[in-house]
Short mmCIF file of C-alpha atoms in Angstrom, two decimals:
data_model
loop_
_atom_site.label_atom_id
_atom_site.label_comp_id
_atom_site.label_asym_id
_atom_site.label_seq_id
_atom_site.Cartn_x
_atom_site.Cartn_y
_atom_site.Cartn_z
CA GLY A 1 35.14 32.50 -8.90
CA GLY A 2 34.13 32.75 -5.04
CA GLY A 3 34.13 29.39 -2.84
CA THR A 4 31.17 28.03 -1.30
CA GLY A 5 30.60 27.39 2.33
CA GLY A 6 31.27 23.71 4.08
CA GLY A 7 27.94 21.77 5.04
CA ALA A 8 26.16 21.79 8.61
CA PHE A 9 25.65 18.85 10.95
CA GLY A 10 28.77 17.10 10.56
CA GLY A 11 29.33 18.56 6.70
CA GLY A 12 31.66 17.90 3.92
CA GLY A 13 33.84 20.59 2.85
CA GLY A 14 32.77 23.54 0.39
CA GLY A 15 34.20 23.17 -3.25
CA ALA A 16 36.72 26.44 -3.76
CA GLY A 17 35.87 28.88 -6.65
CA GLY A 18 36.99 28.51 -10.15
CA PHE A 19 40.26 29.12 -11.76
CA ARG A 20 41.11 30.38 -14.89
CA SER A 21 44.12 32.10 -16.18
CA GLY A 22 44.65 33.27 -20.05
CA ASN A 23 45.65 35.75 -22.11
CA PHE A 24 43.58 37.87 -25.02
CA ILE A 25 43.99 41.15 -26.95
CA ALA A 26 41.30 43.43 -26.80
CA ASN A 27 40.95 46.73 -29.17
CA SER A 28 41.75 50.04 -28.02
CA ASN A 29 38.79 51.81 -26.02
CA THR A 30 36.97 48.30 -25.30
CA VAL A 31 35.33 48.56 -22.04
CA LEU A 32 35.94 45.45 -19.86
CA THR A 33 32.93 45.00 -17.83
CA ILE A 34 34.73 43.09 -14.34
CA THR A 35 32.23 41.29 -12.23
CA VAL A 36 33.11 39.72 -9.06
CA GLY A 37 30.63 38.21 -6.14
CA GLY A 38 28.00 37.75 -9.13
CA ALA A 39 25.16 34.81 -9.04
CA ASN A 40 26.24 31.56 -7.52
CA GLY A 41 29.66 33.57 -6.88
CA ASN A 42 30.48 33.77 -10.32
CA SER A 43 33.03 36.06 -11.67
CA SER A 44 33.40 37.29 -15.62
CA ILE A 45 35.22 39.37 -17.62
CA ALA A 46 33.00 40.81 -20.45
CA GLY A 47 33.52 43.04 -23.55
CA THR A 48 32.88 44.20 -26.97
CA GLY A 49 35.11 41.89 -29.58
CA ILE A 50 36.28 39.36 -26.46
CA THR A 51 34.60 36.30 -25.85
CA THR A 52 33.36 36.51 -21.97
CA VAL A 53 35.37 34.55 -19.64
CA THR A 54 33.45 33.38 -16.60
CA SER A 55 34.69 31.78 -13.67
CA ASN A 56 32.15 29.66 -11.42
CA GLY A 57 31.57 29.49 -7.73
CA GLY A 58 32.06 26.46 -6.03
CA GLY A 59 29.78 24.14 -4.96
CA PRO A 60 28.63 23.73 -1.17
CA GLY A 61 29.72 20.60 1.00
CA GLY A 62 26.97 18.21 1.77
CA PRO A 63 25.41 18.32 4.97
CA GLY A 64 25.20 15.32 7.39
CA GLY A 65 22.53 13.76 9.39
CA ASN A 66 20.40 14.17 6.16
CA SER A 67 18.80 12.15 3.47
CA SER A 68 20.47 14.17 0.90
CA PRO A 69 24.34 14.42 2.21
CA GLU A 70 26.05 14.57 -1.16
CA GLY A 71 28.47 17.31 -1.90
CA ARG A 72 26.74 19.86 -4.42
CA PRO A 73 28.46 20.64 -8.16
CA GLY A 74 30.08 23.56 -9.06
CA ALA A 75 33.95 25.15 -10.30
CA SER A 76 35.23 22.54 -7.65
CA GLY A 77 32.65 20.42 -6.00
CA GLY A 78 31.65 20.20 -2.46
CA GLY A 79 32.57 17.18 -0.33
CA SER A 80 29.78 14.87 1.11
CA GLY A 81 28.32 15.09 5.10
CA ASP A 82 28.01 12.13 7.20
CA ALA A 83 24.75 10.22 7.06
CA GLY A 84 25.50 7.53 9.20
CA SER A 85 24.68 5.29 6.00
CA ASN A 86 26.35 4.12 3.22
CA GLN A 87 29.33 5.82 1.27
CA ARG A 88 28.19 8.67 -0.53
CA ALA A 89 29.84 10.72 -3.53
CA GLY A 90 31.10 14.29 -3.63
CA GLY A 91 30.02 16.99 -5.89
CA ALA A 92 31.31 17.19 -9.54
CA GLY A 93 33.61 20.26 -10.61
CA ILE A 94 33.70 21.47 -13.95
CA PRO A 95 36.76 20.38 -15.97
CA GLY A 96 39.46 23.48 -16.52
CA GLN A 97 37.81 25.32 -13.41
CA GLY A 98 38.28 22.66 -10.65
CA ASN A 99 37.98 19.23 -9.35
CA ASN A 100 35.70 17.16 -7.51
CA GLY A 101 34.64 17.02 -3.90
CA GLY A 102 35.61 14.02 -1.57
CA SER A 103 33.40 10.91 -0.82
CA ALA A 104 31.99 10.30 2.67
CA ASN A 105 31.25 7.56 4.74
CA PRO A 106 29.48 6.80 8.44
CA GLY A 107 31.41 8.46 10.56
CA ASN A 108 33.58 10.45 8.53
CA THR A 109 32.76 13.43 5.44
CA GLY A 110 34.27 14.38 2.48
CA GLY A 111 36.63 17.53 1.72
CA GLY A 112 35.81 20.16 -0.84
CA GLY A 113 37.69 20.14 -4.13
CA GLY A 114 40.62 22.74 -5.38
CA ALA A 115 41.51 23.84 -8.42
CA GLY A 116 44.99 21.73 -8.15
CA GLY A 117 43.46 18.55 -6.45
CA THR A 118 39.99 16.68 -5.99
CA GLY A 119 38.74 16.70 -2.33
CA GLY A 120 39.80 13.96 -0.07
CA ASN A 121 37.89 11.10 0.54
CA ALA A 122 36.53 9.95 4.18
CA PRO A 123 38.16 9.22 6.51
CA GLY A 124 40.80 11.58 5.02
CA GLY A 125 38.74 14.38 4.24
CA ASN A 126 41.17 17.05 3.72
CA GLY A 127 40.32 19.78 0.99
CA GLY A 128 42.01 19.78 -2.59
CA SER A 129 44.84 21.78 -3.13
CA GLY A 130 44.48 25.28 -4.93
CA SER A 131 46.80 26.32 -7.96
CA ALA A 132 49.39 28.81 -8.25
CA SER A 133 49.59 31.93 -9.98
CA SER A 134 52.45 34.68 -10.59
CA ILE A 135 50.51 37.27 -12.40
CA THR A 136 50.95 39.80 -9.41
CA GLY A 137 54.56 39.22 -9.73
CA SER A 138 54.56 36.87 -6.35
CA SER A 139 53.62 33.26 -6.39
CA ILE A 140 50.23 32.95 -4.82
CA THR A 141 47.96 30.00 -4.30
CA TYR A 142 44.23 30.31 -5.13
CA SER A 143 41.05 28.11 -5.08
CA GLY A 144 41.77 25.78 -2.18
CA GLY A 145 38.93 23.13 -1.27
CA GLY A 146 37.52 23.09 2.23
CA GLY A 147 38.08 20.53 4.86
CA GLY A 148 35.36 18.21 5.95
CA ALA A 149 34.21 17.70 9.44
CA PRO A 150 35.93 16.84 12.50
CA GLY A 151 39.15 18.79 12.04
CA LYS A 152 40.10 18.15 8.48
CA SER A 153 42.73 20.30 6.61
CA GLY A 154 41.93 23.38 4.08
CA GLY A 155 43.80 22.91 1.09
CA SER A 156 46.49 25.43 0.23
CA GLY A 157 44.69 28.83 -1.50
CA GLY A 158 42.26 29.53 0.92
CA GLY A 159 40.57 26.32 2.26
CA GLY A 160 38.65 26.32 5.78
CA THR A 161 39.61 23.79 7.94
CA GLY A 162 36.96 21.67 9.89
CA PHE A 163 35.32 22.30 12.74
CA SER A 164 37.85 21.05 15.62
CA SER A 165 36.53 21.63 19.07
CA GLY A 166 33.36 22.67 20.53
CA ASP A 167 34.53 26.27 20.23
CA GLY A 168 31.75 26.87 17.98
CA SER A 169 32.59 30.64 17.93
CA THR A 170 36.17 29.95 16.25
CA SER A 171 35.45 26.72 13.98
CA PRO A 172 34.85 25.59 11.43
CA ARG A 173 37.30 28.12 9.30
CA ALA A 174 35.79 30.06 6.69
CA GLY A 175 37.50 30.20 3.30
CA THR A 176 39.92 32.77 2.67
CA ASP A 177 38.56 36.33 1.11
CA ASN A 178 40.01 36.99 -2.57
CA LEU A 179 41.47 33.61 -2.78
CA GLY A 180 38.41 31.86 -3.46
CA GLY A 181 38.85 29.04 -0.72
CA GLY A 182 35.95 26.60 0.30
CA GLY A 183 34.35 26.82 3.92
CA GLY A 184 35.26 23.92 6.01
CA GLY A 185 32.65 21.57 7.04
CA GLY A 186 30.59 22.62 10.55
CA LYS A 187 29.28 20.06 13.61
CA PHE A 188 25.98 20.02 15.36
CA PRO A 189 24.97 21.39 17.63
CA ALA A 190 27.60 25.16 16.92
CA SER A 191 27.05 28.37 15.74
CA PRO A 192 28.27 29.16 12.97
CA SER A 193 27.19 25.82 11.31
CA SER A 194 29.72 25.62 8.85
CA GLY A 195 32.58 27.98 7.60
CA GLN A 196 31.53 30.53 4.60
CA GLY A 197 33.52 30.47 1.62
CA GLY A 198 35.64 33.09 0.37
CA ASP A 199 35.08 35.57 -2.00
CA GLY A 200 36.77 35.59 -5.40
CA VAL A 201 39.41 38.45 -7.70
CA ILE A 202 40.20 39.18 -10.94
CA ILE A 203 43.46 40.55 -11.85
CA LEU A 204 44.42 41.54 -14.99
CA SER A 205 48.09 41.70 -16.48
CA VAL A 206 48.52 45.04 -19.05
CA PRO A 207 51.78 46.35 -20.57
CA THR A 208 52.66 49.44 -18.79
CA ALA A 209 52.90 50.91 -22.53
CA ASN A 210 49.45 50.44 -23.05
CA PHE A 211 48.01 51.28 -19.60
CA THR A 212 45.49 53.85 -20.00
CA GLY A 213 44.55 54.34 -16.32
CA ASN A 214 40.61 54.14 -16.70
CA THR A 215 39.37 52.15 -14.19
CA THR A 216 36.29 51.96 -11.77
CA GLY A 217 35.23 50.37 -9.08
CA SER A 218 38.63 51.48 -7.09
CA PRO A 219 40.55 48.31 -8.23
CA THR A 220 44.41 48.13 -6.93
CA VAL A 221 46.58 48.78 -9.42
CA THR A 222 50.59 48.23 -9.00
CA VAL A 223 53.18 47.83 -11.22
CA ASP A 224 55.61 44.56 -11.65
CA GLY A 225 58.31 44.92 -14.52
CA SER A 226 56.95 46.01 -17.29
CA ASN A 227 53.10 45.22 -16.70
CA THR A 228 50.50 46.92 -14.47
CA ILE A 229 48.51 44.77 -12.41
CA ILE A 230 45.03 45.38 -11.88
CA LYS A 231 43.09 43.55 -9.01
CA PHE A 232 39.83 43.74 -8.94
CA THR A 233 37.85 42.41 -5.77
CA SER A 234 34.28 43.94 -6.00
CA THR A 235 32.78 45.03 -9.44
CA GLY A 236 34.31 47.61 -11.71
CA THR A 237 35.83 48.35 -15.03
CA TYR A 238 39.02 49.00 -17.34
CA THR A 239 38.79 50.82 -20.29
CA THR A 240 42.07 49.78 -23.05
#
């Protein structure tokens, strides 16, 4: 799933997109519809005879200086922003996809949750770690949470760092596209006000002996050992 942005005005880190993996068997001539970057950053695999698999988008980081600074829920929850008041909880994650965002306290913000760990609570505020997959043949970490403001690190797996200087043109950092990382929390005043979330990705691994070559949407197709890897960064189809 896609990561979401951090909060503005001294905001919390954005939650990472959902991370899901598993195996399924499809009948021959089944059209698998691949959706990347659907509503709310959700991604999915659907087709006749299989159960639709959805990976949700992350929860936005909460804004600072706001009467409602709590991080929002999502696949991984967003970190809470600094409201200059009592400690505020981070957004809730979805079990099996991600983890909760971190909480904030006066002067400090929470990190966005990641697939492999919760967002850091203030005064830490770093993004939660992502999860690794070797489906492409190499171990790659996906779905890291965004770091809170100011200057907290994004989680491994593409999480963006929260703003760290007055240079609004380069910070906060966006989450990494096609890793589903959450964006970093922003400062006030600055532009951009917060880091955007990174786009998601769907990857299929098919035994090469069964690979049909029937795809739409221009996925990247590679071979790893006895399997063919089909990587979708946008919507498309694969016919078994």
